[in-house]
Short mmCIF file of C-alpha atoms in Angstrom, two decimals:
data_model
loop_
_atom_site.label_atom_id
_atom_site.label_comp_id
_atom_site.label_asym_id
_atom_site.label_seq_id
_atom_site.Cartn_x
_atom_site.Cartn_y
_atom_site.Cartn_z
CA MET E 1206 6.52 34.99 -153.88
CA THR E 1207 7.27 39.16 -153.52
CA ALA E 1208 9.58 38.89 -151.24
CA ALA E 1209 12.71 42.28 -150.45
CA VAL E 1210 15.30 42.62 -151.73
CA LYS E 1211 17.92 41.16 -149.50
CA ILE E 1212 21.29 41.05 -150.56
CA ARG E 1213 21.62 43.10 -154.13
CA LEU E 1214 24.86 43.18 -155.96
CA GLN E 1215 26.04 45.91 -158.76
CA ASP E 1216 28.21 45.17 -160.89
CA ALA E 1217 31.08 44.07 -158.04
CA GLU E 1218 34.10 43.09 -158.82
CA LYS E 1219 37.52 42.01 -157.25
CA ARG E 1220 40.61 43.09 -158.75
CA TYR E 1221 44.00 42.71 -157.28
CA ALA E 1222 47.75 43.67 -158.06
CA SER E 1223 50.32 40.28 -158.22
CA GLN E 1224 53.18 40.25 -156.45
CA GLN E 1225 54.08 40.44 -159.98
CA GLY E 1226 52.15 43.93 -160.54
CA GLU E 1227 50.33 42.99 -162.58
CA ASP E 1228 46.23 43.57 -162.33
CA VAL E 1229 44.49 40.11 -161.54
CA VAL E 1230 40.27 39.53 -162.14
CA ALA E 1231 39.93 37.86 -159.00
CA LEU E 1232 35.43 38.26 -159.70
CA ALA E 1233 34.67 39.76 -162.86
CA PRO E 1234 31.77 42.10 -161.93
CA VAL E 1235 28.49 40.82 -160.28
CA ASN E 1236 24.83 41.70 -160.76
CA LEU E 1237 23.02 39.28 -158.56
CA GLU E 1238 19.64 39.76 -156.47
CA ILE E 1239 19.48 37.85 -153.54
CA LYS E 1240 15.43 37.82 -151.89
CA SER E 1241 15.23 37.58 -148.44
CA GLY E 1242 14.62 33.91 -146.59
CA GLU E 1243 15.85 32.34 -149.33
CA PHE E 1244 18.06 29.23 -149.93
CA VAL E 1245 21.59 30.52 -153.20
CA CYS E 1246 24.09 28.60 -153.74
CA LEU E 1247 27.21 29.78 -155.22
CA VAL E 1248 28.65 27.04 -157.11
CA GLY E 1249 31.97 26.13 -159.47
CA PRO E 1250 35.44 24.87 -159.57
CA SER E 1251 38.43 26.63 -157.23
CA GLY E 1252 39.53 29.79 -159.10
CA CYS E 1253 35.91 30.36 -160.16
CA GLY E 1254 35.85 33.20 -157.26
CA LYS E 1255 32.98 32.00 -155.18
CA THR E 1256 34.69 32.27 -151.64
CA THR E 1257 35.62 36.18 -153.07
CA LEU E 1258 32.24 36.89 -153.37
CA ILE E 1259 30.66 35.20 -149.84
CA ASN E 1260 33.14 37.24 -148.49
CA LEU E 1261 31.85 40.75 -150.01
CA MET E 1262 28.85 39.98 -149.51
CA ALA E 1263 30.05 38.94 -145.80
CA GLY E 1264 32.13 41.98 -145.33
CA PHE E 1265 35.78 39.86 -145.02
CA GLU E 1266 36.50 42.11 -148.84
CA LYS E 1267 35.75 44.91 -150.14
CA ALA E 1268 34.98 45.09 -153.66
CA SER E 1269 37.01 46.79 -155.89
CA ALA E 1270 34.18 48.67 -157.98
CA GLY E 1271 30.27 47.63 -158.39
CA THR E 1272 28.33 47.77 -154.97
CA VAL E 1273 27.39 45.87 -152.45
CA THR E 1274 24.17 46.07 -150.30
CA ILE E 1275 22.61 44.46 -147.85
CA ASP E 1276 18.56 45.51 -146.00
CA GLY E 1277 20.00 48.50 -149.11
CA ARG E 1278 22.85 49.35 -146.92
CA PRO E 1279 26.30 48.63 -148.28
CA VAL E 1280 28.56 46.70 -147.04
CA THR E 1281 31.44 47.61 -145.29
CA GLY E 1282 32.58 45.60 -142.81
CA THR E 1283 31.57 42.75 -141.09
CA ASP E 1284 27.67 42.27 -139.30
CA PRO E 1285 26.44 40.24 -136.54
CA ASP E 1286 23.48 40.23 -137.75
CA HIS E 1287 24.99 38.24 -141.26
CA ILE E 1288 26.97 35.18 -139.83
CA MET E 1289 29.79 32.94 -141.78
CA ILE E 1290 29.94 29.46 -140.96
CA PHE E 1291 34.12 28.21 -142.12
CA GLN E 1292 34.77 25.42 -143.55
CA GLU E 1293 37.26 24.49 -140.61
CA TYR E 1294 34.59 25.34 -137.86
CA GLY E 1295 36.46 28.28 -136.38
CA LEU E 1296 35.13 26.99 -133.15
CA TYR E 1297 37.53 28.03 -130.23
CA PRO E 1298 39.40 24.87 -128.34
CA TRP E 1299 39.83 25.79 -124.89
CA ARG E 1300 36.23 26.88 -124.90
CA SER E 1301 33.49 23.89 -124.13
CA VAL E 1302 30.71 23.53 -126.58
CA LEU E 1303 27.82 25.24 -124.49
CA GLY E 1304 31.65 28.00 -124.07
CA ASN E 1305 31.69 28.66 -127.91
CA VAL E 1306 27.82 29.33 -128.13
CA LEU E 1307 27.99 31.97 -124.61
CA PHE E 1308 30.66 33.40 -127.08
CA ALA E 1309 28.70 34.67 -129.73
CA LEU E 1310 26.36 36.27 -127.12
CA GLU E 1311 28.77 38.07 -124.93
CA ALA E 1312 30.83 40.03 -127.91
CA LYS E 1313 26.04 40.78 -128.42
CA GLY E 1314 26.57 41.93 -125.28
CA LEU E 1315 24.21 39.11 -123.18
CA LYS E 1316 24.91 38.22 -119.91
CA GLY E 1317 24.86 36.36 -117.33
CA LYS E 1318 21.77 33.56 -116.80
CA GLU E 1319 19.91 34.57 -119.69
CA ALA E 1320 23.30 34.35 -122.22
CA ARG E 1321 23.01 30.72 -120.56
CA ALA E 1322 19.74 29.85 -120.79
CA LYS E 1323 20.32 31.06 -125.19
CA ALA E 1324 22.84 28.69 -125.29
CA ALA E 1325 21.57 26.30 -123.97
CA GLU E 1326 18.11 25.94 -126.10
CA TYR E 1327 20.72 26.80 -129.57
CA VAL E 1328 23.16 23.45 -128.54
CA GLU E 1329 19.60 21.60 -127.94
CA LEU E 1330 18.48 22.51 -131.30
CA VAL E 1331 21.59 21.23 -133.37
CA GLY E 1332 21.36 18.28 -130.75
CA LEU E 1333 24.08 18.29 -128.56
CA THR E 1334 22.74 18.70 -125.08
CA LYS E 1335 24.46 15.43 -124.60
CA PHE E 1336 27.55 17.04 -124.85
CA ILE E 1337 26.52 20.76 -123.53
CA ASP E 1338 30.40 20.57 -121.16
CA SER E 1339 32.89 18.83 -124.04
CA PHE E 1340 35.98 20.60 -125.72
CA PRO E 1341 35.70 20.65 -129.67
CA HIS E 1342 38.86 17.91 -129.60
CA GLN E 1343 36.46 15.71 -128.33
CA LEU E 1344 33.92 16.10 -130.53
CA SER E 1345 33.35 14.68 -134.70
CA GLY E 1346 34.39 17.45 -137.42
CA GLY E 1347 29.92 17.04 -137.86
CA MET E 1348 29.76 17.64 -134.10
CA ARG E 1349 31.80 20.41 -134.14
CA GLN E 1350 29.93 22.14 -137.17
CA ARG E 1351 26.70 21.55 -135.39
CA VAL E 1352 28.31 23.62 -132.45
CA ALA E 1353 29.50 26.42 -135.47
CA ILE E 1354 25.99 26.60 -136.75
CA ALA E 1355 24.49 26.47 -132.78
CA ARG E 1356 27.07 29.09 -132.30
CA ALA E 1357 25.52 31.21 -135.42
CA LEU E 1358 22.08 30.64 -135.00
CA ALA E 1359 21.96 32.24 -131.97
CA VAL E 1360 22.22 35.11 -132.42
CA GLU E 1361 19.01 35.21 -134.92
CA PRO E 1362 21.24 36.97 -138.04
CA SER E 1363 19.36 37.60 -141.00
CA VAL E 1364 21.75 36.08 -142.62
CA LEU E 1365 23.20 32.72 -142.70
CA PHE E 1366 26.65 32.32 -144.92
CA LEU E 1367 28.03 29.63 -145.47
CA ASP E 1368 31.79 28.95 -147.20
CA GLU E 1369 31.76 24.93 -147.49
CA PRO E 1370 31.02 24.37 -144.52
CA PHE E 1371 30.34 20.41 -145.11
CA GLY E 1372 33.80 20.18 -147.27
CA ALA E 1373 36.22 17.97 -144.50
CA LEU E 1374 32.72 15.72 -143.81
CA ASP E 1375 32.03 12.36 -145.28
CA ALA E 1376 29.60 11.47 -146.86
CA PHE E 1377 27.07 10.32 -144.90
CA THR E 1378 28.07 13.03 -142.17
CA ARG E 1379 27.21 15.92 -144.94
CA MET E 1380 23.55 13.92 -146.16
CA TYR E 1381 22.84 14.30 -142.66
CA LEU E 1382 24.51 18.00 -142.18
CA GLN E 1383 22.51 18.83 -145.29
CA ASP E 1384 19.29 17.64 -143.70
CA GLU E 1385 19.98 19.43 -140.45
CA LEU E 1386 20.41 22.45 -142.34
CA LEU E 1387 17.30 22.50 -144.34
CA ARG E 1388 15.30 21.59 -140.82
CA LEU E 1389 17.31 24.47 -139.60
CA TRP E 1390 17.04 26.99 -142.16
CA GLN E 1391 13.20 26.74 -142.27
CA GLU E 1392 12.54 26.70 -138.76
CA LYS E 1393 14.55 29.90 -138.37
CA ARG E 1394 14.47 30.99 -142.44
CA PRO E 1395 17.64 33.31 -142.39
CA THR E 1396 18.54 34.53 -146.03
CA VAL E 1397 21.28 31.28 -146.32
CA VAL E 1398 23.81 31.87 -149.20
CA PHE E 1399 25.74 28.80 -149.33
CA VAL E 1400 28.91 27.34 -151.13
CA THR E 1401 30.08 24.46 -152.82
CA HIS E 1402 31.94 22.91 -155.29
CA ASP E 1403 29.91 19.75 -154.53
CA LEU E 1404 26.87 20.01 -158.06
CA ASP E 1405 24.88 18.12 -156.41
CA GLU E 1406 24.78 19.26 -152.47
CA ALA E 1407 24.28 22.86 -154.31
CA VAL E 1408 20.96 20.89 -156.50
CA TYR E 1409 19.54 19.43 -153.04
CA LEU E 1410 19.78 22.43 -151.11
CA GLY E 1411 19.33 25.52 -153.37
CA GLY E 1412 16.29 27.78 -154.30
CA ARG E 1413 18.50 28.91 -156.63
CA VAL E 1414 21.71 27.74 -157.99
CA VAL E 1415 24.57 29.97 -159.19
CA LEU E 1416 27.33 28.39 -160.84
CA MET E 1417 30.63 30.52 -161.83
CA ALA E 1418 32.97 30.06 -163.61
CA PRO E 1419 36.86 30.26 -163.29
CA GLY E 1420 39.50 32.42 -165.91
CA PRO E 1421 38.36 34.69 -164.82
CA GLY E 1422 35.63 34.35 -162.58
CA ARG E 1423 32.54 35.17 -162.53
CA VAL E 1424 29.23 33.97 -162.49
CA GLN E 1425 27.96 31.46 -165.79
CA ARG E 1426 24.73 31.29 -165.05
CA VAL E 1427 21.65 31.37 -162.65
CA ILE E 1428 19.28 28.51 -162.16
CA ASP E 1429 15.92 28.34 -160.70
CA ILE E 1430 15.23 24.91 -158.82
CA PRO E 1431 11.53 26.24 -157.60
CA LEU E 1432 10.74 22.09 -155.47
CA PRO E 1433 9.65 22.21 -152.30
CA TRP E 1434 11.78 21.02 -149.16
CA PRO E 1435 13.29 17.57 -148.22
CA ARG E 1436 14.24 16.44 -151.73
CA GLU E 1437 14.90 13.24 -153.31
CA ARG E 1438 18.46 13.17 -153.69
CA ILE E 1439 17.51 9.78 -156.46
CA GLY E 1440 15.44 10.05 -158.82
CA GLY E 1441 12.36 12.67 -158.66
CA SER E 1442 12.28 16.02 -160.10
CA LEU E 1443 15.14 17.09 -158.84
CA GLY E 1444 17.31 14.78 -161.93
CA ARG E 1445 16.13 17.95 -164.32
CA TYR E 1446 17.91 20.56 -162.43
CA ARG E 1447 20.69 17.95 -162.11
CA ARG E 1448 20.78 17.84 -165.65
CA GLU E 1449 20.87 21.24 -166.91
CA LEU E 1450 23.53 21.76 -164.44
CA PHE E 1451 26.65 19.24 -165.04
CA GLU E 1452 25.09 19.75 -168.36
CA GLU E 1453 26.12 23.29 -167.97
CA PHE E 1454 29.34 22.56 -166.14
CA HIS E 1455 31.00 20.79 -169.19
CA LEU E 1456 30.66 22.75 -171.22
CA VAL E 1457 32.72 25.59 -168.76
CA HIS E 1458 34.76 22.87 -168.64
CA GLN E 1459 35.53 22.64 -172.66
CA GLN E 1460 35.68 26.34 -172.63
CA ALA E 1461 38.72 26.07 -170.39
CA SER E 1462 40.28 23.39 -171.58
CA SER E 1463 39.82 24.38 -174.78
CA GLU E 1464 41.26 28.28 -173.69
CA SER E 1465 44.33 26.47 -172.14
CA GLY E 1466 45.29 24.55 -174.42
CA GLY E 1467 43.54 21.57 -173.71
CA TYR E 1468 45.39 19.86 -171.30
CA ASP E 1469 44.26 21.28 -167.38
CA ILE E 1470 41.47 20.98 -165.67
CA MET C 516 53.17 -4.86 -115.46
CA THR C 517 56.68 -6.23 -116.67
CA LEU C 518 56.36 -2.76 -119.39
CA ARG C 519 56.06 -0.79 -115.84
CA LEU C 520 58.51 -2.08 -113.49
CA SER C 521 60.81 -2.36 -116.52
CA HIS C 522 60.04 1.82 -116.73
CA LYS C 523 60.50 2.42 -112.93
CA LEU C 524 63.89 -0.09 -112.78
CA LEU C 525 65.82 1.88 -115.46
CA PRO C 526 66.25 5.09 -114.57
CA LEU C 527 66.60 3.57 -111.11
CA LEU C 528 69.61 1.34 -113.35
CA SER C 529 70.82 3.74 -115.46
CA LEU C 530 71.71 5.81 -111.60
CA LEU C 531 73.23 3.26 -109.28
CA ALA C 532 75.40 2.85 -112.88
CA PHE C 533 76.21 5.99 -112.07
CA VAL C 534 77.62 5.96 -108.97
CA ALA C 535 79.10 2.51 -109.71
CA VAL C 536 81.69 4.15 -112.22
CA TRP C 537 81.82 7.70 -110.12
CA GLN C 538 83.01 4.44 -107.35
CA ILE C 539 85.26 3.65 -109.18
CA ALA C 540 87.00 6.04 -111.06
CA ALA C 541 87.33 8.12 -106.56
CA GLY C 542 89.25 5.66 -106.93
CA PHE C 543 92.00 6.52 -109.03
CA TRP C 544 92.59 9.90 -107.35
CA THR C 545 92.72 11.53 -104.32
CA PRO C 546 89.66 12.42 -102.52
CA GLU C 547 90.96 15.81 -102.87
CA LEU C 548 91.03 15.73 -106.40
CA PHE C 549 88.25 13.64 -107.54
CA PRO C 550 85.71 12.61 -103.63
CA SER C 551 84.03 9.40 -104.32
CA PRO C 552 80.52 9.10 -103.72
CA MET C 553 80.38 8.47 -100.22
CA VAL C 554 82.89 11.50 -99.16
CA VAL C 555 80.40 13.60 -101.46
CA ALA C 556 76.97 12.22 -99.93
CA ARG C 557 79.10 12.87 -95.80
CA ALA C 558 79.99 17.10 -97.09
CA LEU C 559 76.33 17.45 -98.36
CA GLY C 560 75.03 16.59 -94.93
CA GLU C 561 77.69 18.34 -93.48
CA LEU C 562 76.28 21.71 -95.49
CA ALA C 563 72.43 20.54 -94.55
CA ALA C 564 73.82 20.27 -90.79
CA THR C 565 75.37 23.95 -90.71
CA GLY C 566 72.25 25.21 -92.04
CA VAL C 567 74.80 26.45 -95.53
CA LEU C 568 73.45 25.02 -98.06
CA TRP C 569 69.61 25.38 -96.99
CA THR C 570 70.71 29.47 -96.77
CA ASN C 571 72.29 29.42 -99.99
CA ILE C 572 69.23 27.74 -101.87
CA ALA C 573 67.06 30.83 -100.07
CA VAL C 574 69.35 33.17 -101.72
CA SER C 575 68.79 31.41 -105.14
CA LEU C 576 65.27 30.24 -104.92
CA ALA C 577 64.74 33.88 -104.00
CA ARG C 578 67.20 35.54 -107.12
CA PHE C 579 65.76 32.14 -109.65
CA ALA C 580 61.98 33.14 -108.62
CA ALA C 581 62.80 37.36 -109.02
CA ALA C 582 64.77 37.57 -112.10
CA TYR C 583 61.62 34.56 -114.31
CA LEU C 584 58.84 36.06 -113.49
CA GLY C 585 60.35 39.54 -113.74
CA ALA C 586 61.28 38.12 -117.27
CA ILE C 587 58.22 37.10 -117.93
CA ALA C 588 56.25 40.42 -116.62
CA VAL C 589 58.61 42.27 -120.04
CA ALA C 590 58.72 39.25 -121.94
CA VAL C 591 55.52 37.81 -122.19
CA PRO C 592 53.13 41.72 -122.64
CA LEU C 593 55.94 43.11 -125.61
CA GLY C 594 55.39 39.63 -127.16
CA LEU C 595 51.70 39.90 -127.05
CA PHE C 596 52.52 43.44 -128.20
CA LEU C 597 54.96 42.87 -131.19
CA GLY C 598 52.44 39.41 -132.57
CA ARG C 599 49.51 42.13 -133.14
CA ASN C 600 51.96 44.94 -134.64
CA PRO C 601 53.65 43.61 -138.27
CA HIS C 602 54.79 47.37 -138.08
CA CYS C 603 56.65 47.10 -134.49
CA ARG C 604 57.71 43.34 -135.52
CA GLN C 605 59.77 44.19 -138.43
CA ALA C 606 61.14 47.08 -136.90
CA ILE C 607 62.55 45.72 -133.47
CA ASP C 608 63.04 42.06 -135.24
CA PRO C 609 67.06 43.01 -136.44
CA LEU C 610 67.84 44.21 -133.33
CA VAL C 611 66.42 41.04 -131.26
CA GLN C 612 68.04 39.36 -133.68
CA LEU C 613 71.73 40.84 -132.86
CA LEU C 614 71.04 40.38 -129.29
CA ARG C 615 70.26 37.14 -128.44
CA PRO C 616 73.05 35.70 -129.96
CA ILE C 617 75.66 37.03 -127.29
CA SER C 618 75.29 35.01 -124.15
CA PRO C 619 74.03 35.96 -121.05
CA ILE C 620 77.14 35.40 -119.33
CA ALA C 621 78.87 38.07 -122.00
CA TRP C 622 76.51 40.67 -120.90
CA PHE C 623 78.01 39.89 -116.68
CA PRO C 624 81.24 42.73 -116.39
CA LEU C 625 78.98 45.18 -117.39
CA ALA C 626 76.03 44.77 -115.07
CA VAL C 627 78.50 44.57 -111.83
CA LEU C 628 79.88 47.78 -113.36
CA TRP C 629 76.33 49.48 -113.83
CA PHE C 630 74.67 47.07 -110.59
CA GLY C 631 77.88 46.59 -108.63
CA ILE C 632 78.10 43.14 -106.55
CA GLY C 633 75.25 41.24 -104.92
CA ASN C 634 72.11 39.74 -106.48
CA ALA C 635 71.96 42.37 -109.04
CA PRO C 636 74.36 40.98 -111.85
CA ALA C 637 72.78 37.90 -110.44
CA ILE C 638 69.06 38.49 -111.30
CA PHE C 639 69.86 40.58 -114.50
CA ILE C 640 71.50 37.85 -116.18
CA ILE C 641 68.35 35.23 -115.05
CA PHE C 642 66.16 37.82 -116.31
CA LEU C 643 68.60 37.57 -119.92
CA ALA C 644 69.08 34.14 -120.03
CA ALA C 645 64.50 33.19 -119.93
CA PHE C 646 63.97 37.06 -121.29
CA TYR C 647 64.25 35.72 -125.46
CA PRO C 648 62.94 32.47 -125.46
CA VAL C 649 59.53 33.91 -123.43
CA LEU C 650 59.61 36.95 -125.98
CA LEU C 651 60.55 34.54 -128.84
CA SER C 652 57.73 31.74 -128.14
CA THR C 653 55.46 34.41 -127.71
CA VAL C 654 55.81 36.20 -130.62
CA SER C 655 55.10 33.62 -132.76
CA ALA C 656 52.32 31.70 -130.85
CA VAL C 657 50.38 35.51 -131.33
CA VAL C 658 51.75 35.27 -134.75
CA GLY C 659 50.38 31.61 -135.22
CA ILE C 660 46.31 31.78 -134.46
CA PRO C 661 44.52 30.48 -137.68
CA ALA C 662 43.02 34.04 -138.63
CA VAL C 663 39.83 31.89 -138.31
CA TYR C 664 39.56 32.37 -134.50
CA LEU C 665 39.86 36.47 -135.13
CA LYS C 666 37.66 35.90 -138.40
CA VAL C 667 35.09 34.73 -135.95
CA ALA C 668 35.28 37.44 -133.21
CA ALA C 669 35.35 40.40 -135.64
CA ASN C 670 31.81 38.62 -137.51
CA PHE C 671 30.39 37.77 -134.46
CA GLY C 672 31.24 41.53 -133.18
CA ALA C 673 33.32 41.56 -130.29
CA LYS C 674 34.54 44.59 -129.13
CA PRO C 675 38.69 44.96 -128.97
CA GLY C 676 39.15 43.99 -125.85
CA ALA C 677 37.13 40.97 -125.47
CA VAL C 678 38.91 39.73 -128.66
CA PHE C 679 42.30 40.63 -126.86
CA LEU C 680 41.26 38.58 -123.36
CA ARG C 681 38.89 36.69 -124.58
CA VAL C 682 40.66 35.13 -128.56
CA ILE C 683 43.82 36.02 -128.44
CA ILE C 684 45.97 35.37 -124.99
CA PRO C 685 43.74 32.01 -124.73
CA ALA C 686 44.76 30.83 -128.50
CA ALA C 687 48.90 32.21 -127.55
CA PHE C 688 48.59 30.56 -124.37
CA PRO C 689 49.90 26.99 -125.54
CA GLY C 690 52.71 28.83 -127.44
CA ILE C 691 53.55 31.08 -124.61
CA MET C 692 53.71 27.62 -122.25
CA VAL C 693 56.78 26.91 -124.27
CA GLY C 694 58.00 29.78 -123.82
CA LEU C 695 57.66 29.02 -120.15
CA HIS C 696 59.49 26.35 -120.26
CA ILE C 697 62.57 26.39 -122.19
CA ALA C 698 63.53 29.81 -119.79
CA VAL C 699 62.89 27.53 -116.99
CA GLY C 700 65.66 25.58 -117.59
CA THR C 701 67.74 28.66 -119.48
CA ALA C 702 66.93 30.44 -116.62
CA TRP C 703 68.48 28.01 -114.17
CA ILE C 704 70.97 27.24 -115.57
CA HIS C 705 72.28 30.77 -115.66
CA LEU C 706 71.68 30.82 -112.16
CA VAL C 707 74.52 29.46 -111.12
CA ALA C 708 77.30 31.18 -113.44
CA GLY C 709 75.44 34.19 -112.65
CA GLU C 710 75.99 33.48 -108.95
CA MET C 711 79.53 32.56 -109.60
CA LEU C 712 80.71 35.57 -111.33
CA GLY C 713 78.62 38.57 -109.17
CA ALA C 714 77.66 37.46 -106.04
CA GLN C 715 78.50 36.72 -102.51
CA SER C 716 75.71 34.23 -102.10
CA GLY C 717 73.49 31.27 -103.45
CA LEU C 718 74.32 28.23 -104.56
CA GLY C 719 76.19 29.17 -107.67
CA PHE C 720 79.11 31.60 -105.08
CA MET C 721 78.93 27.78 -102.20
CA ILE C 722 80.61 26.55 -104.84
CA VAL C 723 83.55 28.53 -106.35
CA ASP C 724 83.61 29.62 -102.39
CA ALA C 725 84.56 25.79 -102.05
CA ARG C 726 86.69 26.11 -104.93
CA ASN C 727 88.70 28.72 -103.20
CA PHE C 728 88.96 26.11 -99.44
CA LEU C 729 90.15 23.55 -102.44
CA ARG C 730 86.55 21.52 -100.82
CA THR C 731 85.99 19.76 -104.13
CA ASP C 732 84.01 17.12 -101.80
CA TRP C 733 80.82 20.49 -101.38
CA ILE C 734 82.07 21.73 -104.77
CA MET C 735 80.36 18.17 -106.02
CA ALA C 736 77.66 18.34 -103.40
CA GLY C 737 76.36 21.80 -104.60
CA MET C 738 77.08 20.73 -108.15
CA LEU C 739 74.47 17.80 -107.24
CA VAL C 740 72.22 20.02 -105.27
CA VAL C 741 71.61 22.82 -108.72
CA GLY C 742 71.16 19.55 -110.64
CA PHE C 743 67.95 18.27 -107.76
CA LEU C 744 66.47 21.55 -107.67
CA GLY C 745 66.87 21.69 -111.42
CA LEU C 746 64.89 18.57 -112.22
CA ALA C 747 62.76 19.25 -109.10
CA ILE C 748 61.19 22.93 -111.21
CA ASN C 749 61.24 21.05 -114.12
CA LEU C 750 58.94 18.80 -113.34
CA ALA C 751 56.32 21.26 -111.34
CA MET C 752 56.78 23.30 -114.66
CA ARG C 753 55.52 19.94 -116.31
CA LYS C 754 52.30 19.04 -113.97
CA ALA C 755 51.63 22.76 -113.99
CA GLU C 756 51.40 22.27 -118.00
CA SER C 757 49.18 19.71 -117.90
CA TRP C 758 47.07 20.61 -114.95
CA LEU C 759 46.76 23.91 -117.47
CA GLY C 760 46.37 21.70 -120.43
CA ARG C 761 43.56 20.26 -119.16
CA ARG C 762 42.00 22.80 -118.39
CA TRP C 763 43.09 24.10 -121.94
CA GLY C 764 40.18 21.09 -123.54
CA GLY C 765 43.00 19.14 -123.99
CA MET C 766 45.11 22.12 -126.55
CA ALA C 767 48.56 21.85 -124.60
#
């Protein structure tokens, strides 16, 4: 695997002034390289800066210091080639399933029949052709997130950012969508950065897992998981990596609780 | 079945009770002071037959429509603009908060001085009555647009014009509709007040004019017509709302 570096963070950090005027570190300097076509999971408890980190890469926030580059170019803002998928779906309730996917294509400048055909193609890709004229409020949470995924993929982005995309879904829907996402990733091969607070989800999906820790938000450890997909959820060789991650996570916990005097968390 | 029957029957019963109480109460006074339902019904027929009623209804509805649509035409764009510009909003908010508690009726002396007697003062007062609810609900609808809608639009590279037309306006629409509904009620209430004070025609004038001739039956007939028309406008508004709501994907 000698794929080119897609996303590079060099000492990228995020600070902000709190309301009391204190300097707060949301994310301590991060150095990370993500290769083209890689599936990377950012995992950690709340306050670890994982959402800040993905927002820096996706261009929703600017780094206070250091650099973030994608394809060698500094990230200065959002980019239609780097699409973010949100936990709350971000579908437009006044547009049908097809209309929501069309929105993305129209923003790209596609029009008329061509746009409709392409939108329909991506609705089919996520298995929602039967619901193409339905409105978001008529769909389940899992189906809504599939629409959001179809909308994102329709513009053929080279990077897909997902910020706890399955966090609001029940366990069964979540497992189903994890497999769907892997299938789509293997078919389209975008670079995927996936934020989650679920260690199992991170281990199951990621080719690499970036474990993050709070106080201040930072990267604790990066674990390679060189196993092919699809992976077995129970047992199998995934167990080793799972244990490794859990042990590291407990270490983070112990540090956090000893620093805060033994309680908290 | 019984439920649906009572659904239709109960309002009818309360209306009948109202008419009955009115009838009994009217028995204690002379018809000149407190006319009975029958007398008022006859007066209504009289007003309708001479055509006075229809002319005044037409005048009132035209004024109402002009003022209400005018208020929407100013308040909605202004509200959209203020909703998108926090600095302008902060600057203008104290002024709105200061002017809003002033009843549109209090503007009447100025309105007559500025515009004279006729259509203009009444239209001005109805305009004011409709303006604030529409403005405030439009501003809060725009401010309340979920950030993720705008993030998604920005992410896909939608141009500012497209974001405005395809995201901000439709996202704010249900909230604006609420303001339009409130405004239709307050505007109608102020229509009669405006016409009582500064007009020579319309339903409000008809009521005042009847008082000058001590025709209490015409006064009550006028009041009933105002009530029924207000009800009809409200029902039409609700119909329009539910129709639009369905087109909006069940959001409104």
